[in-house]
Short mmCIF file of C-alpha atoms in Angstrom, two decimals:
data_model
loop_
_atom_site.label_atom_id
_atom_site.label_comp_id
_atom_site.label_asym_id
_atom_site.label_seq_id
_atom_site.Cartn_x
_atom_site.Cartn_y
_atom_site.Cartn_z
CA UNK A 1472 -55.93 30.45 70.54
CA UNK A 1473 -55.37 28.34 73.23
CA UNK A 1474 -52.53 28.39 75.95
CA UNK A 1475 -50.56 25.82 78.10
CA UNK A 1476 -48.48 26.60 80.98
CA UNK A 1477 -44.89 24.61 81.06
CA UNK A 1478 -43.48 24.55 84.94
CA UNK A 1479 -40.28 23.63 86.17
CA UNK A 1480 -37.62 24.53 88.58
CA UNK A 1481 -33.72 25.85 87.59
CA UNK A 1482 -31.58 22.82 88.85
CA UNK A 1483 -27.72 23.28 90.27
CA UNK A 1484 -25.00 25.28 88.73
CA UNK A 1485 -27.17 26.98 86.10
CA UNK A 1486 -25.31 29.82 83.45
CA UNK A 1487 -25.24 33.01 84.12
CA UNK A 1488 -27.88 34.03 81.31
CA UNK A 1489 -31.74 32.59 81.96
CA UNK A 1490 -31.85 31.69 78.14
CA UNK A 1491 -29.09 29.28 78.43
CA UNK A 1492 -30.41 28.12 81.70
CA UNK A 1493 -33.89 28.03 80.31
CA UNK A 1494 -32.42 25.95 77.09
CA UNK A 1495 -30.80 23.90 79.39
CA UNK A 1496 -33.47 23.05 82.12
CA UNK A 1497 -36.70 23.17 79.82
CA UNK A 1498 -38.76 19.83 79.54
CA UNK A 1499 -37.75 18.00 76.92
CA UNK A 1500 -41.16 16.71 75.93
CA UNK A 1501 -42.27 20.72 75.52
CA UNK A 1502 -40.26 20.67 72.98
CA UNK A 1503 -38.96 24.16 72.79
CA UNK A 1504 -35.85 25.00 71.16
CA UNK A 1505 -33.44 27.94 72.04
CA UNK A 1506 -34.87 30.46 69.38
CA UNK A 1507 -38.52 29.62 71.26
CA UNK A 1508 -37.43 30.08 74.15
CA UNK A 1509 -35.60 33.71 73.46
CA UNK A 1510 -38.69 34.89 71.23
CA UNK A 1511 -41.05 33.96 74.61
CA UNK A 1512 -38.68 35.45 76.97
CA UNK A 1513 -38.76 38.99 74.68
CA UNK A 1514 -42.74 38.38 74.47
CA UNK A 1515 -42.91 38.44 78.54
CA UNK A 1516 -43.97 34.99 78.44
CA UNK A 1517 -41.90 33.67 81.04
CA UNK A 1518 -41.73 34.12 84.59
CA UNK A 1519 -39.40 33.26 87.39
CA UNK A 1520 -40.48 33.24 90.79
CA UNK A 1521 -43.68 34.82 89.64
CA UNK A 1522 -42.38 37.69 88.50
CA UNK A 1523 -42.38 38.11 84.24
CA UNK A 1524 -38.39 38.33 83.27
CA UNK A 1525 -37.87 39.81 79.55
CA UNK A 1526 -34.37 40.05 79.85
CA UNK A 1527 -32.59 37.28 78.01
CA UNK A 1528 -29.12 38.23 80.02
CA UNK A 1529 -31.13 38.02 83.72
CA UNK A 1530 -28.93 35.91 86.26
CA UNK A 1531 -31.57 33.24 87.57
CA UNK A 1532 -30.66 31.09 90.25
CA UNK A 1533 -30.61 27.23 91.67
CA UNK A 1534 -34.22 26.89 92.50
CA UNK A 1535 -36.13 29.58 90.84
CA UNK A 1536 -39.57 28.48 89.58
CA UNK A 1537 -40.17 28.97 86.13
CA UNK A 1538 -43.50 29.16 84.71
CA UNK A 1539 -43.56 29.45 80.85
CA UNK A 1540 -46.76 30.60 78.67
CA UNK A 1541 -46.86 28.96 75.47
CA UNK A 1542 -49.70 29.34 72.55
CA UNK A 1543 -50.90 25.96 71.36
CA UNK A 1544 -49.78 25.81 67.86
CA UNK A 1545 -52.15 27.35 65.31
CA UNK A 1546 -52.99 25.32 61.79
CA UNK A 1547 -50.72 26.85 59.20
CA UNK A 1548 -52.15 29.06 56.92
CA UNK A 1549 -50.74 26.64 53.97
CA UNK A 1550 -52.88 24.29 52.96
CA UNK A 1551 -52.49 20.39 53.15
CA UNK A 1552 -52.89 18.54 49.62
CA UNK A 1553 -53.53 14.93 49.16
CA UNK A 1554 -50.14 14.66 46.82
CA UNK A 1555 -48.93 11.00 47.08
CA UNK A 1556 -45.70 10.55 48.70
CA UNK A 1557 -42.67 7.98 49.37
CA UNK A 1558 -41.77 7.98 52.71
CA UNK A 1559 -38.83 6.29 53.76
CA UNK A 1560 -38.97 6.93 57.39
CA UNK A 1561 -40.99 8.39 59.72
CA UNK A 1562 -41.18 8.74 63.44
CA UNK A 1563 -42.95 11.30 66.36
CA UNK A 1564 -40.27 13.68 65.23
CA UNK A 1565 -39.33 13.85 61.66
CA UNK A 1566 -40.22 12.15 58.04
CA UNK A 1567 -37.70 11.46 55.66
CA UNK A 1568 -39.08 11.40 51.93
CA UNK A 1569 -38.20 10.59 48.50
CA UNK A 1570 -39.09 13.44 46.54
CA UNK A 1571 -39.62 13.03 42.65
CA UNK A 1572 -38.84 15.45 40.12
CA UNK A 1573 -41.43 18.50 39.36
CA UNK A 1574 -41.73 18.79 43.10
CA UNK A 1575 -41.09 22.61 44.69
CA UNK A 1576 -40.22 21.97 48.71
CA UNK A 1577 -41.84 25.28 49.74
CA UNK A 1578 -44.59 27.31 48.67
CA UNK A 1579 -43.52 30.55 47.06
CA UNK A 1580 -45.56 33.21 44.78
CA UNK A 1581 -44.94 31.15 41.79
CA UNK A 1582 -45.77 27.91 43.07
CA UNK A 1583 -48.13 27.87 45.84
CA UNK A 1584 -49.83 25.15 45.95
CA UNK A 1585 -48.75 21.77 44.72
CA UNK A 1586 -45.46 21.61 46.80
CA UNK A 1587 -43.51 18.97 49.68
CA UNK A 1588 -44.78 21.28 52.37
CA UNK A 1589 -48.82 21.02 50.91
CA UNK A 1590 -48.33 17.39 51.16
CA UNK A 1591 -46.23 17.24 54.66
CA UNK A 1592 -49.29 19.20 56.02
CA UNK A 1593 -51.55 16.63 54.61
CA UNK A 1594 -49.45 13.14 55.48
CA UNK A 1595 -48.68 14.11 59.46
CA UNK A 1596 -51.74 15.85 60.26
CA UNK A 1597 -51.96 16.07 63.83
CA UNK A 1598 -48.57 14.49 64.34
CA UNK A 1599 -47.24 17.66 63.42
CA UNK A 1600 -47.05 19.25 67.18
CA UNK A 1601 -45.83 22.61 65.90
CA UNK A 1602 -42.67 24.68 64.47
CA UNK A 1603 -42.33 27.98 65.68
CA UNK A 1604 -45.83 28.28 67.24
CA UNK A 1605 -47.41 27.20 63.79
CA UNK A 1606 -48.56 23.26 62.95
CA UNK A 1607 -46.04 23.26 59.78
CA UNK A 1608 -43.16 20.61 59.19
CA UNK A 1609 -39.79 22.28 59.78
CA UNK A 1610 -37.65 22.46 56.52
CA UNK A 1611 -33.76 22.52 57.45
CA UNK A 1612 -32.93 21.85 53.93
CA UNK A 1613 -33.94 21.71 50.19
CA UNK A 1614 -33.46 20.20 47.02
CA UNK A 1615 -34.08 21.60 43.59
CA UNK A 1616 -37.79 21.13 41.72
CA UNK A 1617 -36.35 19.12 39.00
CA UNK A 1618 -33.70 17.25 41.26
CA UNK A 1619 -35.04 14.12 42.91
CA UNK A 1620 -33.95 12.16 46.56
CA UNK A 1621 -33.89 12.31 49.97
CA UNK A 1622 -34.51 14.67 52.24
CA UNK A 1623 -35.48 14.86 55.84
CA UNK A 1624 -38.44 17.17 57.66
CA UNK A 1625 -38.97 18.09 61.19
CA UNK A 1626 -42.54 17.41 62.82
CA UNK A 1627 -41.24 19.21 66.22
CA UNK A 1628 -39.89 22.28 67.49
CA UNK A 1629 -37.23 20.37 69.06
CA UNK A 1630 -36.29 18.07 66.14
CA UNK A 1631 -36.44 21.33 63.98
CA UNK A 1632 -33.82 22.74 66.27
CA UNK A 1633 -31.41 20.29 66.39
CA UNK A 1634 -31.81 19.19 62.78
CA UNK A 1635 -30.67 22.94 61.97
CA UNK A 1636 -27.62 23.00 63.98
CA UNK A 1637 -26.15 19.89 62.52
CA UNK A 1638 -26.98 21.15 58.82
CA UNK A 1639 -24.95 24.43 59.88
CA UNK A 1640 -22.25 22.24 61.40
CA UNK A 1641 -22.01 20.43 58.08
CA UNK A 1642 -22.27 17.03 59.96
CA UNK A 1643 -25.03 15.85 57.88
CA UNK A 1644 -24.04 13.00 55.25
CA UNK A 1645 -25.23 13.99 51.40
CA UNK A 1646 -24.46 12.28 48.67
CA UNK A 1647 -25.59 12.91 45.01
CA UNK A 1648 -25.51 10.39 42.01
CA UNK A 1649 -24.77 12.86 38.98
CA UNK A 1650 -24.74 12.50 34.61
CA UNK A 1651 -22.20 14.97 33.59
CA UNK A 1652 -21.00 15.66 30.22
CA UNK A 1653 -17.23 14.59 29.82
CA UNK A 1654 -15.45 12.97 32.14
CA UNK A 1655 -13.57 15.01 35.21
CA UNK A 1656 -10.26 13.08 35.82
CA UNK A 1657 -7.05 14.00 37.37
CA UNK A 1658 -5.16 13.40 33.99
CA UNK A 1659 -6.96 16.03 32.20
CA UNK A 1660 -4.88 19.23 32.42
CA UNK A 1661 -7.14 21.53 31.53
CA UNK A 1662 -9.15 21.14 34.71
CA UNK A 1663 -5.96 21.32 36.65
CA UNK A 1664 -5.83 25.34 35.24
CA UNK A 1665 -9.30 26.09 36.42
CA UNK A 1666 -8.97 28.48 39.47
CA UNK A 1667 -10.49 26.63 42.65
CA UNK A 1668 -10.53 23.47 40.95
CA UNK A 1669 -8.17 20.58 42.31
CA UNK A 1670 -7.52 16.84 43.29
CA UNK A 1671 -7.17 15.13 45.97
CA UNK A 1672 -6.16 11.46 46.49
CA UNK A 1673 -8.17 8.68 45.09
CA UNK A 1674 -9.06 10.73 41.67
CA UNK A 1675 -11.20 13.27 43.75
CA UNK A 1676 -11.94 16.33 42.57
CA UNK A 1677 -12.36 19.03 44.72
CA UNK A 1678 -14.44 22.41 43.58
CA UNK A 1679 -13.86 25.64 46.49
CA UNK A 1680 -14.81 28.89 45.46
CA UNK A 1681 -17.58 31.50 47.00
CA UNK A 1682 -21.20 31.36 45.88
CA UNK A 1683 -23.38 34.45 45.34
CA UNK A 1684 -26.37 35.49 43.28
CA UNK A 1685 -25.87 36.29 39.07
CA UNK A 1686 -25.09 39.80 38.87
CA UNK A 1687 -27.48 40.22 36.08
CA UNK A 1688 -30.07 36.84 36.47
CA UNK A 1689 -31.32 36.70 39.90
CA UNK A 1690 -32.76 33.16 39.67
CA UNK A 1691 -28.97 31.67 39.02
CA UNK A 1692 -26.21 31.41 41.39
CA UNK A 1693 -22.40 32.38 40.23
CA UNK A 1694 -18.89 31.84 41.22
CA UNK A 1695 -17.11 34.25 42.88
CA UNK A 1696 -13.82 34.40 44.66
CA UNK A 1697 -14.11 37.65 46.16
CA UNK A 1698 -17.51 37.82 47.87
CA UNK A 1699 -20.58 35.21 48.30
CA UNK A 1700 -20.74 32.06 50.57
CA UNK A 1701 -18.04 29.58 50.98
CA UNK A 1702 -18.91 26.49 48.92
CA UNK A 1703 -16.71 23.06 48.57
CA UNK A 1704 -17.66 20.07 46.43
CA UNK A 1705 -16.16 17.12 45.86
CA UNK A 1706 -16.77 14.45 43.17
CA UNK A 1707 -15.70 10.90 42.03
CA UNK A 1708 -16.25 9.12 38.72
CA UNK A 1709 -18.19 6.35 39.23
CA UNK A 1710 -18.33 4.95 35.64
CA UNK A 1711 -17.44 6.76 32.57
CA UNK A 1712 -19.72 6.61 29.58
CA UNK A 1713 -19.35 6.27 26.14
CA UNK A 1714 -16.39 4.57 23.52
CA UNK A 1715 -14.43 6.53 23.85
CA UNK A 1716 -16.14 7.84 27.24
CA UNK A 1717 -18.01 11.62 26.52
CA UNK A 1718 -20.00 11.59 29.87
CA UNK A 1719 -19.93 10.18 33.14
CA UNK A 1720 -21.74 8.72 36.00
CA UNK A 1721 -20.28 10.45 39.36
CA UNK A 1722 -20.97 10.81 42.56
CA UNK A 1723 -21.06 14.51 44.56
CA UNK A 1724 -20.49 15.11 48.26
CA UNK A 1725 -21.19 18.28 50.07
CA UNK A 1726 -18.79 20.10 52.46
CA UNK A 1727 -21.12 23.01 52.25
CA UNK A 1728 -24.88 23.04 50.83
CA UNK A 1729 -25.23 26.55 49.27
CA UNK A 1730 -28.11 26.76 46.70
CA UNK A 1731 -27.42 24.69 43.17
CA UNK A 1732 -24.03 24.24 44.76
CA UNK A 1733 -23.68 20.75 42.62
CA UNK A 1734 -24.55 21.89 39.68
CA UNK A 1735 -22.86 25.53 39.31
CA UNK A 1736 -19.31 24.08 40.49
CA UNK A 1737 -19.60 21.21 37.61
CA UNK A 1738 -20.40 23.54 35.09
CA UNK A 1739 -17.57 25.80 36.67
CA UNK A 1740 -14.63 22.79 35.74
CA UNK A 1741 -16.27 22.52 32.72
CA UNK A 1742 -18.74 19.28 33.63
CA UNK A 1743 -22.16 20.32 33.71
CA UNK A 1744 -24.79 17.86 34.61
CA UNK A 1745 -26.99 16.71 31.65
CA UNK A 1746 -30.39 18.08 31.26
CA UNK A 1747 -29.70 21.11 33.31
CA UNK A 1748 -31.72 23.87 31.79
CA UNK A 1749 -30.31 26.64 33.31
CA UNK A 1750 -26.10 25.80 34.11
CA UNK A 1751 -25.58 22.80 31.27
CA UNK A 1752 -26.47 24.35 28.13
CA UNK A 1753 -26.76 21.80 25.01
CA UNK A 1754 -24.04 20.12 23.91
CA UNK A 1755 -23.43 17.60 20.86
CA UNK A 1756 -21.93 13.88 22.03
CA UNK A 1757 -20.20 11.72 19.18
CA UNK A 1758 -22.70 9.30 17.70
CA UNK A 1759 -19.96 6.73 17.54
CA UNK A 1760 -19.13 7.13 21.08
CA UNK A 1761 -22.74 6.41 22.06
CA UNK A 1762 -25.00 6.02 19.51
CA UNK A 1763 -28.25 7.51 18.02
CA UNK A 1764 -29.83 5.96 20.93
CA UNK A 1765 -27.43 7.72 23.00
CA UNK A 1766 -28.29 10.95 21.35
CA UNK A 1767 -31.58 10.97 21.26
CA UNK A 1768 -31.53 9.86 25.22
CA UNK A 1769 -29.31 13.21 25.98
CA UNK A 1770 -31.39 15.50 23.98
CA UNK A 1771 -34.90 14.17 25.48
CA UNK A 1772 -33.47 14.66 28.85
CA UNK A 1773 -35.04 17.73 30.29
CA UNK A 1774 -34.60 17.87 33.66
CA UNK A 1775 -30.28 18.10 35.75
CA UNK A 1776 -29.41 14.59 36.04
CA UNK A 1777 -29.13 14.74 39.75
CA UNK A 1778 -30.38 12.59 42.33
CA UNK A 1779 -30.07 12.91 45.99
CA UNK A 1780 -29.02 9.51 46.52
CA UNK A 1781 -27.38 9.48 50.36
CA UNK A 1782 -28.76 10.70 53.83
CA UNK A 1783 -27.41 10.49 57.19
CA UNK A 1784 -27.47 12.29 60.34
CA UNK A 1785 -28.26 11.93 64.54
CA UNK A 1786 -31.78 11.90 65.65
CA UNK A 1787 -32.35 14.91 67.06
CA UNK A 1788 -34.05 13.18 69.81
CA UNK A 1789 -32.98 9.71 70.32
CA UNK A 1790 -29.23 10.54 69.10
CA UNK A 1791 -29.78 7.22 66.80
CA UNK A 1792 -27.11 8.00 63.94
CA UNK A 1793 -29.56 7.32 60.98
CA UNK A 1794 -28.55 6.38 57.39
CA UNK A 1795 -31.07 6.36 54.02
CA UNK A 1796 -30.46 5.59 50.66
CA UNK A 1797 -32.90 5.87 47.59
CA UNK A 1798 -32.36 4.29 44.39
CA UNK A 1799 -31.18 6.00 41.09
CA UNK A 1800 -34.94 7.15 39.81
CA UNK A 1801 -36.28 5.30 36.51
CA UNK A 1802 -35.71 8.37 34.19
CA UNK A 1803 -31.70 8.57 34.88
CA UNK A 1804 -31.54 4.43 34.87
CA UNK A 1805 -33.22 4.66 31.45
CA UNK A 1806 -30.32 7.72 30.79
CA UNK A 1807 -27.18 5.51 32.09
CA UNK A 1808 -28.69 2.10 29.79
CA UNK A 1809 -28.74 4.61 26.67
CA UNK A 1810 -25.46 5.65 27.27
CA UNK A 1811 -24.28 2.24 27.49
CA UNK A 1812 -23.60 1.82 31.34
CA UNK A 1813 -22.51 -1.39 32.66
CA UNK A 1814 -24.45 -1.03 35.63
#
């Protein structure tokens, strides 16, 4: 494996720590992020003043000379796969893609081949200057196999970085277009006696509880309000659906993004998304309210009606605040028409 050398001197004023001042001082286009940085500083790959430092903590001063040793990034050991995809945006340091349903992000015993990463590998090629030593698009976040939408990759150690921090700052914009059976509106009192189920102003419901593994079925996920991860939704009806109205077209924002987040909290207030094999369960809608058509739509519909509709966040480079949308796929339009939306 190859190396390259990455020189620069510690300007004025610099912390008191050499990671921070490292983090701080780096070359931007060697695109190292913090976490680099501290795992090269513990492999004695940096140097200041010619002498190899491996203490993170090491007070360096104004004017030291750093020399940093860093690998060229090896291929991944994942393969690439010609697997067609629908990019809405790319750039030096990220892709943004549509995903469709049936599509597994990352490769995992069960699915290793086939997946977003496979095809990521495939797409950038050499654009993909390396995450973590390793020529692999960064994943900061995922979305469900059968759920379909938007979601953003990193092609750079530094985007990678930065893209992280403002998913765990929960500054990234997600938004979710949703089918959910019945219709979850302030005047129904029965959701108003669900523990960690409210609403707030404008007919908004609001879902906060913690969010753990099943006790008994490792591949769910299970409210909890006495251990797990802190998890908030909030939803809005967009249209309801039916005569009288038995479903609903709504729209899901994330304060937190904990795994199936969206679609355990519906189920929780009693609103599970349609189609969802594992949270919704099968439930019988009048034939009057929508029809056999309506029916027979509902039953057919095999996948969680749940589309990943809204992205935004800052470039991690240019600081560009950046905004995507992606239309309602063809198998929920074909849902909503069958269920008589207006839209």
């Amino acid at each position: 494996m190859g190396v390259s050398l990455v020189e620069f001197e510690i300007g004025p004023n610099p912390p008191p720590r050499l990671d921070k001042a490292l983090g701080r001082d780096v070359p931007e286009d060697a695109a190292l992020s913090r976490s680099r940085l501290a795992k090269l500083i513990a492999d004695g790959a940096v140097c200041v003043d010619d002498t190899i430092v491996t203490d993170p903590r090491f007070r360096v001063a104004e004017g030291a000379q750093v020399a940093v040793t860093v690998e060229v990034a090896e291929e991944s050991h994942i393969g690439g796969e010609d697997i067609p995809l629908d990019v809405v945006f790319e750039d030096d340091d990220l892709i943004v893609i549509n995903k469709p349903a049936g599509m597994v992000v990352h490769p995992a015993p069960g699915t290793p081949t086939g997946t977003l990463v496979n095809a990521l590998i495939h797409h950038c090629g050499d654009s993909l200057s390396g995450v973590g030593g390793m020529k692999r698009p960064g994943i900061v976040h995922r979305i469900d196999k059968e759920t379909t939408g938007l979601l953003v990759a990193a092609k750079s150690d530094r985007a990678h970085h930065h893209l992280a921090d403002q998913f765990a700052a929960h500054t990234v914009e997600r938004r979710y277009i949703a089918i959910c059976y019945g219709v979850p509106d302030a005047n129904d009192p029965r959701l108003r006696g669900i523990k960690g189920t409210s609403f707030e102003a404008g007919n908004i419901l609001k879902v906060q509880t913690m969010l753990g593994r099943h006790k008994t079925d490792r591949q769910r996920q299970a409210v909890s309000f006495t251990n797990g991860r802190h998890a908030v939704t909030r939803a809005r009806i967009l249209e309801p659906l039916g005569t009288p109205p038995v479903a609903a077209l709504i729209e899901c924002w994330l304060e937190t993004g904990r795994t199936h987040q969206i679609r355990v909290h519906m189920a929780h207030c009693g609103h599970s998304l349609i189609g969802d094999p594992v949270y919704g369960g099968r439930r019988k809608l009048s034939v009057k309210a929508i029809g056999e058509g309506g029916v027979a739509a509902v039953a057919s519909f095999l996948r969680q009606a749940l589309h990943a509709a809204t992205l935004g966040f800052e470039h991690p480079v240019s600081g560009e605040d950046l905004a995507f949308e992606a239309e309602i796929p063809a198998d929920m339009s074909g849902l909503l028409r069958a269920l008589g939306s207006d839209g």
